[in-house]
PDB file of C-alpha atoms in Angstrom:
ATOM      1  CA  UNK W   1     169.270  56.449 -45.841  1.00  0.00           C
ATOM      2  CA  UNK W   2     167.695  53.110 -47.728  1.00  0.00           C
ATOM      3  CA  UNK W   3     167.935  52.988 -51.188  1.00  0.00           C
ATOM      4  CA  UNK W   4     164.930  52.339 -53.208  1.00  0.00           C
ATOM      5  CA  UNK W   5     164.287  51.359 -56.389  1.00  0.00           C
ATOM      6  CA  UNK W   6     161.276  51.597 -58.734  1.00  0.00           C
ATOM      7  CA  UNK W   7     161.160  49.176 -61.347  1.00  0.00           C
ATOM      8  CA  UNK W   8     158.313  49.172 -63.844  1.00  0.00           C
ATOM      9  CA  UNK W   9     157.978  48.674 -68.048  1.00  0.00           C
ATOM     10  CA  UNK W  10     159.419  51.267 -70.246  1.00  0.00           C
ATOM     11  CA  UNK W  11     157.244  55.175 -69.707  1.00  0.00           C
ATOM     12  CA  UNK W  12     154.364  56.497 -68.097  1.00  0.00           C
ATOM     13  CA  UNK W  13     151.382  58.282 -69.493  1.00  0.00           C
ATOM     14  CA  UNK W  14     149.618  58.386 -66.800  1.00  0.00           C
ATOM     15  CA  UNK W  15     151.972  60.684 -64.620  1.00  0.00           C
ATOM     16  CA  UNK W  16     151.980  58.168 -61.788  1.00  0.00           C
ATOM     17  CA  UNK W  17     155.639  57.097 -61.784  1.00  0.00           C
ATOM     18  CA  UNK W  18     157.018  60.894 -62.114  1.00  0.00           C
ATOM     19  CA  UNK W  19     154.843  61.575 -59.030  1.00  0.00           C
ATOM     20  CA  UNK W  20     156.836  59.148 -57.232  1.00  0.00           C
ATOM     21  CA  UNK W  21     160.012  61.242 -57.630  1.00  0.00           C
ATOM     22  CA  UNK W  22     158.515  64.151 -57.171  1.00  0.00           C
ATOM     23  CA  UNK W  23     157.000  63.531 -53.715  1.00  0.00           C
ATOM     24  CA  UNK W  24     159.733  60.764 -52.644  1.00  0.00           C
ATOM     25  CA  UNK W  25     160.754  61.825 -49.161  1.00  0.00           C
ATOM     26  CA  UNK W  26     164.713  61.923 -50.779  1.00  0.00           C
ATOM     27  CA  UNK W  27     166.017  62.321 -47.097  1.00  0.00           C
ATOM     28  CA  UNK W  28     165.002  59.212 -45.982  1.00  0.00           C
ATOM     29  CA  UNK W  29     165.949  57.276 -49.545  1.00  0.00           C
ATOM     30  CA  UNK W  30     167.820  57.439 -52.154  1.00  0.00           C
ATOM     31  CA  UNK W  31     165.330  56.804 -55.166  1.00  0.00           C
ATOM     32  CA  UNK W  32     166.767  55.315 -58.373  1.00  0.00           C
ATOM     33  CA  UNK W  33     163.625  54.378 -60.784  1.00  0.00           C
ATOM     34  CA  UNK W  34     164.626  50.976 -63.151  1.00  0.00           C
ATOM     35  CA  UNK W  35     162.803  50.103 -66.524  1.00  0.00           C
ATOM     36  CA  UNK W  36     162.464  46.342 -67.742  1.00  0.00           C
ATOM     37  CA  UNK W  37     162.711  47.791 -71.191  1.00  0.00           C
ATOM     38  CA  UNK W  38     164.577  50.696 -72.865  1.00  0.00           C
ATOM     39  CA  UNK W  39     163.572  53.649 -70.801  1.00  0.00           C
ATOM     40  CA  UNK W  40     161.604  56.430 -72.762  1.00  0.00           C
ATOM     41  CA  UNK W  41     163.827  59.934 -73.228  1.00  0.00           C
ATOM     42  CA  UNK W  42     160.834  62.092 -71.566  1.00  0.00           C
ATOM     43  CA  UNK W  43     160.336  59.752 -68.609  1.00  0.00           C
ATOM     44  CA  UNK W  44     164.486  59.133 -67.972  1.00  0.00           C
ATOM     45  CA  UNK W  45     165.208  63.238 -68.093  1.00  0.00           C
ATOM     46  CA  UNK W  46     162.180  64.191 -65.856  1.00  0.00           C
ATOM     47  CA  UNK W  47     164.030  61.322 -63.712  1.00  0.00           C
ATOM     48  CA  UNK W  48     166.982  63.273 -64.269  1.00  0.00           C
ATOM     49  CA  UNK W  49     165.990  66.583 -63.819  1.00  0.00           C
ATOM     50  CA  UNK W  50     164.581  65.779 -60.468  1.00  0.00           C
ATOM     51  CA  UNK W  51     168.109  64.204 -59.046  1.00  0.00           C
ATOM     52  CA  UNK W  52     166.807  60.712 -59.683  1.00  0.00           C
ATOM     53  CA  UNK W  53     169.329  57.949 -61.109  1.00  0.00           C
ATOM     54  CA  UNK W  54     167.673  55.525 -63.673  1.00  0.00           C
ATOM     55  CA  UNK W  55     168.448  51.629 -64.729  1.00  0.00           C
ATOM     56  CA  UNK W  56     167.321  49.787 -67.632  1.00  0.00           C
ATOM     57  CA  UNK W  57     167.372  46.376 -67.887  1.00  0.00           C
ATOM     58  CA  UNK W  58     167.424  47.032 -71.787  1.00  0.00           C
ATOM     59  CA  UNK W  59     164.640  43.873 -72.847  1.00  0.00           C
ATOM     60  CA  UNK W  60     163.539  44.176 -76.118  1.00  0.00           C
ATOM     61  CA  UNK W  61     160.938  41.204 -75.835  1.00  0.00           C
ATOM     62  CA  UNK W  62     160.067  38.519 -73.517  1.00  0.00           C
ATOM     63  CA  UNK W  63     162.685  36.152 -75.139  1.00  0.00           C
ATOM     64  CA  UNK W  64     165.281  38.806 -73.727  1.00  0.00           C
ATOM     65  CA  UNK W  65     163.924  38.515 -70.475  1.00  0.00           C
ATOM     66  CA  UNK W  66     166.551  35.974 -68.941  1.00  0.00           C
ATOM     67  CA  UNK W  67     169.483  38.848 -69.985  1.00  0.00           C
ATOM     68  CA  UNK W  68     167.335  41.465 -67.925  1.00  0.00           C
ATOM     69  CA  UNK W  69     167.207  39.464 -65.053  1.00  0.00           C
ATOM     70  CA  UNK W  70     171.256  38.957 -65.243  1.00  0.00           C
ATOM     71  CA  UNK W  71     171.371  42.361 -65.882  1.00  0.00           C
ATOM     72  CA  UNK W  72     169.475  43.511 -62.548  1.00  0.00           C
ATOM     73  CA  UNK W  73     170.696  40.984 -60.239  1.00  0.00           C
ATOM     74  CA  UNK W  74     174.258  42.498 -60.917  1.00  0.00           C
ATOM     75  CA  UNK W  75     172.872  45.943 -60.255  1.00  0.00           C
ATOM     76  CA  UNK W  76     170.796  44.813 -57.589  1.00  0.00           C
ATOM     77  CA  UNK W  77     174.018  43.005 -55.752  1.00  0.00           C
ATOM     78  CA  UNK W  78     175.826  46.382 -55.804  1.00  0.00           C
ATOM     79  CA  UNK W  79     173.169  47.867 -53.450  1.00  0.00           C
ATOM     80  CA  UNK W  80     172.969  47.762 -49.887  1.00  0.00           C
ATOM     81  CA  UNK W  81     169.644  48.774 -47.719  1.00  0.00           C
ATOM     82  CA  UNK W  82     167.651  47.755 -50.546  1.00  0.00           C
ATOM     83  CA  UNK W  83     163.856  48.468 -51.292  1.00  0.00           C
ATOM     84  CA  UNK W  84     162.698  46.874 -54.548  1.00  0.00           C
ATOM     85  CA  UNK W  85     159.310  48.274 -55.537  1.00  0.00           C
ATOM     86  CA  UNK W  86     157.684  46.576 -58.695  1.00  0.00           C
ATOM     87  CA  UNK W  87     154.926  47.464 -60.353  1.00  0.00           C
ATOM     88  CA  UNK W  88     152.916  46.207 -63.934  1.00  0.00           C
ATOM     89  CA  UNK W  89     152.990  42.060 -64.696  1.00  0.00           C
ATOM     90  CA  UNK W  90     156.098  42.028 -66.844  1.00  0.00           C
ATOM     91  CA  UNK W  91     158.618  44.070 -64.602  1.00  0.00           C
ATOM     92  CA  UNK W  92     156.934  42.244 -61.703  1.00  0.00           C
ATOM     93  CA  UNK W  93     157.575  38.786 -62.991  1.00  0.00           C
ATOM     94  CA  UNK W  94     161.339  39.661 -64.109  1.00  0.00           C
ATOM     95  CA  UNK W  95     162.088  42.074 -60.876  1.00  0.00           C
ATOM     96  CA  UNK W  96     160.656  40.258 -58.425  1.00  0.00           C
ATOM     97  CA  UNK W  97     162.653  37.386 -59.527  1.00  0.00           C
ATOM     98  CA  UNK W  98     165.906  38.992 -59.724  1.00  0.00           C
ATOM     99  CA  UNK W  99     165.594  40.704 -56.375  1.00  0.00           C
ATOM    100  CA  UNK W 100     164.758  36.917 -54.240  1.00  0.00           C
ATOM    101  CA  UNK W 101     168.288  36.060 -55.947  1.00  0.00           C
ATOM    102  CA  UNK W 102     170.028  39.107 -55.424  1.00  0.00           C
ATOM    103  CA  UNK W 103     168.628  38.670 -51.508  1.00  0.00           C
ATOM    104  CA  UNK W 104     167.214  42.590 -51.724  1.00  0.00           C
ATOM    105  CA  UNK W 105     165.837  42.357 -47.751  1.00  0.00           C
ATOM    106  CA  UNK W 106     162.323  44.556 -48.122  1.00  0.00           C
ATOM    107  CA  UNK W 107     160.542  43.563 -51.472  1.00  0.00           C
ATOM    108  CA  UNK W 108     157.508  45.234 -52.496  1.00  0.00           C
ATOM    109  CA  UNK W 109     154.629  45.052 -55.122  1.00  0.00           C
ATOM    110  CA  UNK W 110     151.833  47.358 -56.153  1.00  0.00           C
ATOM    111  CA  UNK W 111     149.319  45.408 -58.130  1.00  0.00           C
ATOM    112  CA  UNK W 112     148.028  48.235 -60.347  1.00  0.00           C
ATOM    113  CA  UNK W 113     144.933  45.811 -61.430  1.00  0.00           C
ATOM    114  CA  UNK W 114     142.480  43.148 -59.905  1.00  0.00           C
ATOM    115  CA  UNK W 115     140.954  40.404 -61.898  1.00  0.00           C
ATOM    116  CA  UNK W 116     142.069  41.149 -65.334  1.00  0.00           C
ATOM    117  CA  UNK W 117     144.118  37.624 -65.459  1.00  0.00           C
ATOM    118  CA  UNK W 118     141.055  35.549 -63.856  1.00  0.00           C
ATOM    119  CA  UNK W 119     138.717  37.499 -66.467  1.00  0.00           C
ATOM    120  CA  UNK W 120     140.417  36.922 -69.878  1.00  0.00           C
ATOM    121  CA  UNK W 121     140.970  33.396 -68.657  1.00  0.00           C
ATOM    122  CA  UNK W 122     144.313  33.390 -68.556  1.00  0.00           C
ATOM    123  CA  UNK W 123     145.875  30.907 -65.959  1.00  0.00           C
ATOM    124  CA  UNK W 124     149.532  30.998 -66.314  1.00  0.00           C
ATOM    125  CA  UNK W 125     149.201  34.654 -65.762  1.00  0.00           C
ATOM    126  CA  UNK W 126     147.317  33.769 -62.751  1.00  0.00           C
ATOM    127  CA  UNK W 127     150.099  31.346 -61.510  1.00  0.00           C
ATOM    128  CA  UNK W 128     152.598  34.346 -62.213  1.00  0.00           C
ATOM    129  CA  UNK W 129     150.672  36.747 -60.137  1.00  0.00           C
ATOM    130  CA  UNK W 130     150.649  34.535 -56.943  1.00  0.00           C
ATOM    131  CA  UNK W 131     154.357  34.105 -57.760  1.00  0.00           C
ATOM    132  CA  UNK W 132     155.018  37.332 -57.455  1.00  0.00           C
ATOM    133  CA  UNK W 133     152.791  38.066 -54.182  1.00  0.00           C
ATOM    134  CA  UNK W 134     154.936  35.094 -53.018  1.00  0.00           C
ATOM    135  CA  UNK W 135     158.338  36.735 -53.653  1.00  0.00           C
ATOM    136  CA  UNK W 136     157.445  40.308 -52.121  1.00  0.00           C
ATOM    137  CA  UNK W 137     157.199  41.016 -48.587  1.00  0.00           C
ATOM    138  CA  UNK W 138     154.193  42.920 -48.831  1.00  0.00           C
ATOM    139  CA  UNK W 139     151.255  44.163 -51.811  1.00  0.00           C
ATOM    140  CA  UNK W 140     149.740  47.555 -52.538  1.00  0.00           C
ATOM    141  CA  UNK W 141     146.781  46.994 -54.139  1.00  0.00           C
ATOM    142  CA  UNK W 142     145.247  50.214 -55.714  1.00  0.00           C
ATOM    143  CA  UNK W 143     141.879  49.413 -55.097  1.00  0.00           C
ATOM    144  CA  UNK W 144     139.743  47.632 -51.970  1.00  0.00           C
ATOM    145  CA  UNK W 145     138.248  45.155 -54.966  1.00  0.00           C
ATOM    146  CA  UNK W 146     141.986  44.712 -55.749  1.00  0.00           C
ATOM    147  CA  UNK W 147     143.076  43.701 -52.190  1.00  0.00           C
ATOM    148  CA  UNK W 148     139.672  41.816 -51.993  1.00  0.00           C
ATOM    149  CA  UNK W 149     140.550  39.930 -55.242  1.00  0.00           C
ATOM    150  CA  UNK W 150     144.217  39.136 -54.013  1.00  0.00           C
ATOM    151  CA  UNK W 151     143.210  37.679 -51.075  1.00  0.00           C
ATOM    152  CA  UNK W 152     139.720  36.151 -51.625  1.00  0.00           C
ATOM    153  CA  UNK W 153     140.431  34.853 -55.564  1.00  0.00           C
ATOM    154  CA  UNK W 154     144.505  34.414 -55.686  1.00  0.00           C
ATOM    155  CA  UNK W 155     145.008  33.012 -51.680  1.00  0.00           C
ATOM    156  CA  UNK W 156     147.384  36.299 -50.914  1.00  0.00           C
ATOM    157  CA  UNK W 157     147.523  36.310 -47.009  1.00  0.00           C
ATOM    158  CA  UNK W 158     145.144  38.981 -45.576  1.00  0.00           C
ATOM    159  CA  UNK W 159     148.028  40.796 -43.398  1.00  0.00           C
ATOM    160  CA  UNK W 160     150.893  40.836 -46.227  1.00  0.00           C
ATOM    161  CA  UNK W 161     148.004  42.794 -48.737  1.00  0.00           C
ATOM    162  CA  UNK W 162     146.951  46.908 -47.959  1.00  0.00           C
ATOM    163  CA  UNK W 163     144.828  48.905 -50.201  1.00  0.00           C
ATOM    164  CA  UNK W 164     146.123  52.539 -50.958  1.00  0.00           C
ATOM    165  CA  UNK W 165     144.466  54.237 -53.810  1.00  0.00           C
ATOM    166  CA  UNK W 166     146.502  56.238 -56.158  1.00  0.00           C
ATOM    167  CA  UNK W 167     146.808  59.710 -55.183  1.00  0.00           C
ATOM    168  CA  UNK W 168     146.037  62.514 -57.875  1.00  0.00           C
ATOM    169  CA  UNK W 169     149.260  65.428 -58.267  1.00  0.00           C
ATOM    170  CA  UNK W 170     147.435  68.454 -57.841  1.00  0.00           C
ATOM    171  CA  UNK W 171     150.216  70.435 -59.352  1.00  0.00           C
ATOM    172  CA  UNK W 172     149.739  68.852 -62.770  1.00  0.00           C
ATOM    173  CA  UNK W 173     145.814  68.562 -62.934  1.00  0.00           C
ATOM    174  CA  UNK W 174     144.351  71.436 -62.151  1.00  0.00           C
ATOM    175  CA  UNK W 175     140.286  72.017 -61.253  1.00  0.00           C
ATOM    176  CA  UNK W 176     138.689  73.938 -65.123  1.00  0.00           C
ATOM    177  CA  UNK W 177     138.302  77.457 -64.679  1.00  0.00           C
ATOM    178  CA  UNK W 178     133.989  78.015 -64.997  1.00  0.00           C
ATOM    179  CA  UNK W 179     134.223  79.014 -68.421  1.00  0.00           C
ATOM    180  CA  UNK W 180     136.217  75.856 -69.369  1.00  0.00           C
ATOM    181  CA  UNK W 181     133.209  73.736 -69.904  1.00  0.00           C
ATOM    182  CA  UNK W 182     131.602  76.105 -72.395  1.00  0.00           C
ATOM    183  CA  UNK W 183     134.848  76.612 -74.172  1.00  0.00           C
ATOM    184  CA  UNK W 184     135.404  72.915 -74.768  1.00  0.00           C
ATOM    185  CA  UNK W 185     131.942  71.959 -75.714  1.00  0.00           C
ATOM    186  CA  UNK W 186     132.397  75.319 -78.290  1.00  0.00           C
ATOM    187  CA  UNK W 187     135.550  73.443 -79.615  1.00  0.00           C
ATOM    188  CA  UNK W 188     133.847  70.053 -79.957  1.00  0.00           C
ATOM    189  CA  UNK W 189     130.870  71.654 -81.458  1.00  0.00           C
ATOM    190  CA  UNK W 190     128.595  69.667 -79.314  1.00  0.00           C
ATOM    191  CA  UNK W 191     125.572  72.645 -78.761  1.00  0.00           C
ATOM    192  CA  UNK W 192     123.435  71.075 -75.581  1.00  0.00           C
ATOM    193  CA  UNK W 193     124.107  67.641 -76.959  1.00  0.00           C
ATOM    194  CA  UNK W 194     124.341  65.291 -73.834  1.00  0.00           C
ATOM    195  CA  UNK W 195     127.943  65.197 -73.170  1.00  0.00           C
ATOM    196  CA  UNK W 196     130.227  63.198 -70.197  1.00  0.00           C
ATOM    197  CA  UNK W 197     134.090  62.839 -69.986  1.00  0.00           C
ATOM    198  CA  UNK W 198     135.911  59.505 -69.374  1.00  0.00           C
ATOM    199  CA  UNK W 199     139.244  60.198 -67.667  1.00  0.00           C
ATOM    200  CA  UNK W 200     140.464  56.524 -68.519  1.00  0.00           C
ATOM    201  CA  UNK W 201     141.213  54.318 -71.116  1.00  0.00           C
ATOM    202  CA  UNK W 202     138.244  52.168 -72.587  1.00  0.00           C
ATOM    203  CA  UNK W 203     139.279  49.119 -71.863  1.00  0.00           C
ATOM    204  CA  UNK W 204     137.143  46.546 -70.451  1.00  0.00           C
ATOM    205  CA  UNK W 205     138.037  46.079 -67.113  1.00  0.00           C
ATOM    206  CA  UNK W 206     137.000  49.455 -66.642  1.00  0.00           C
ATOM    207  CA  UNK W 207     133.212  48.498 -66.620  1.00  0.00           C
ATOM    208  CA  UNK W 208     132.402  50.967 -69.251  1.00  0.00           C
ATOM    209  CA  UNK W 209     128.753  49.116 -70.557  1.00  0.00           C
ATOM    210  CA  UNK W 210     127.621  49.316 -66.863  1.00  0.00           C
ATOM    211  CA  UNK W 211     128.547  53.053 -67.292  1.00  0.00           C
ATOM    212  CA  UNK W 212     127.220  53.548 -70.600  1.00  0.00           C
ATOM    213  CA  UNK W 213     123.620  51.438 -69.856  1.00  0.00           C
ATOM    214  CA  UNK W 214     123.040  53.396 -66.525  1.00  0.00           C
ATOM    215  CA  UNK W 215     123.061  56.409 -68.676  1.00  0.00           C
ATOM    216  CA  UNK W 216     120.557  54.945 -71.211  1.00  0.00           C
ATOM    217  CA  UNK W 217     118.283  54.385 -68.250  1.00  0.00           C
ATOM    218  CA  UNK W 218     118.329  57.210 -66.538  1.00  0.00           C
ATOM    219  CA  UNK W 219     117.745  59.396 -70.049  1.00  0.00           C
ATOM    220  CA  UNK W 220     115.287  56.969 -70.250  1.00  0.00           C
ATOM    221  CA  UNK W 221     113.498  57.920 -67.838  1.00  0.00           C
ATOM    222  CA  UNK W 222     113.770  61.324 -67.105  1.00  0.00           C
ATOM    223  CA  UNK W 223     112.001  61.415 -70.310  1.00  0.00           C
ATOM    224  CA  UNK W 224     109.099  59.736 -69.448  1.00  0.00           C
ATOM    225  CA  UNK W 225     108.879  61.984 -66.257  1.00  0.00           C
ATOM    226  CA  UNK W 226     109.317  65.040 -68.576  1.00  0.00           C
ATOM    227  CA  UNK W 227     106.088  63.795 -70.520  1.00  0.00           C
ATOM    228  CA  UNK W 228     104.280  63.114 -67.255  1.00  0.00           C
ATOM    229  CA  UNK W 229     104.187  66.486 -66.293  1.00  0.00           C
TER     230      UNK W 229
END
């Protein structure tokens, strides 16, 4: 059995890192899930409740950051058959660097977004990225523009870089019942008001105006069709 440990920022709201203890295969590894910063109490006792040991590296802010890599080298060191598996900038940067020290043997990194350092212009960030593809034995990146991005933008060699996509937990969102739509647009009080759902944050990498102007259009011109007939 290898043990493996998660190591990301401080809580989830997207349901992603519980998933990973939920559907770890726990007789091949021993899953222990590590926070760079004080671990939230919902996301530590759904860890607990599902036979998962946690770690915090306890940083309160980036000038605590050199304490948190002390801190998990020294739990890192007291592991044997490591897998380190980072994910977000922060807990990459830090975890990354303590487990090359430590000498974990199988370091990994899911890069959870593409070109959000090359787009705000931000090229330290940039610097810190390839750093981190450099320390880790292989990249998940959660998109096919993200791998493209790694590799064509950031120089991340072709064969240490595989796209998975994140996978959707089918046990906590569920498909709306056919009345669900009418309820909700009741609720809103929305009448036959065009209506469409976002399940994302509105953020900018997200491409949102594309979104939003392909909409215009198309209204647009279904409307002129309308008249022509």
């Amino acid at each position: 059995m290898r043990n493996l440990l998660h190591f990301a920022e401080d809580g989830d709201t997207s349901g992603f890192f519980p998933a990973l203890a939920k559907y770890c295969d726990h007789e091949k590894y021993r899953m222990t899930f590590g926070t760079l910063k004080p671990m939230t109490p919902a996301l530590e006792g759904f860890m607990h409740e599902r036979g998962v040991e946690t770690f915090s590296a306890a940083a309160t802010g980036r000038l605590s950051y050199p304490l948190a890599v002390i801190r998990l080298i020294r739990h890192l060191r007291g592991e044997s058959h490591m897998v380190f598996h980072a994910h977000l900038f922060d807990p990459s940067v830090v975890g990354l660097i303590a487990a090359r020290i430590a000498g974990v043997p199988a370091r990994v990194l899911t890069r959870h977004y593409s070109n959000y350092h090359t787009r705000i212009n931000r090229p330290l960030h940039v610097k810190l990225d390839q750093l981190c593809t450099t320390l880790s034995h292989h990249v998940i990146a959660v998109s096919n523009e993200t791998a493209e991005h790694l590799v064509r933008v950031e120089g991340a060699p072709t064969a240490k870089v595989t796209a998975i996509h994140n996978g959707i937990d089918f046990e906590r969102v569920k498909v709306s019942g056919p009345e669900a739509r009418k309820r909700l647009r009741g609720e809103l009080d929305l009448g036959n008001a065009f209506t469409f759902l976002i399940a994302g944050r509105l953020h900018p990498e997200k491409g949102y105006e594309h979104l939003f102007e392909a909409v215009r259009l198309l209204k647009s011109r279904g409307g002129r069709a309308s008249r022509k007939s």
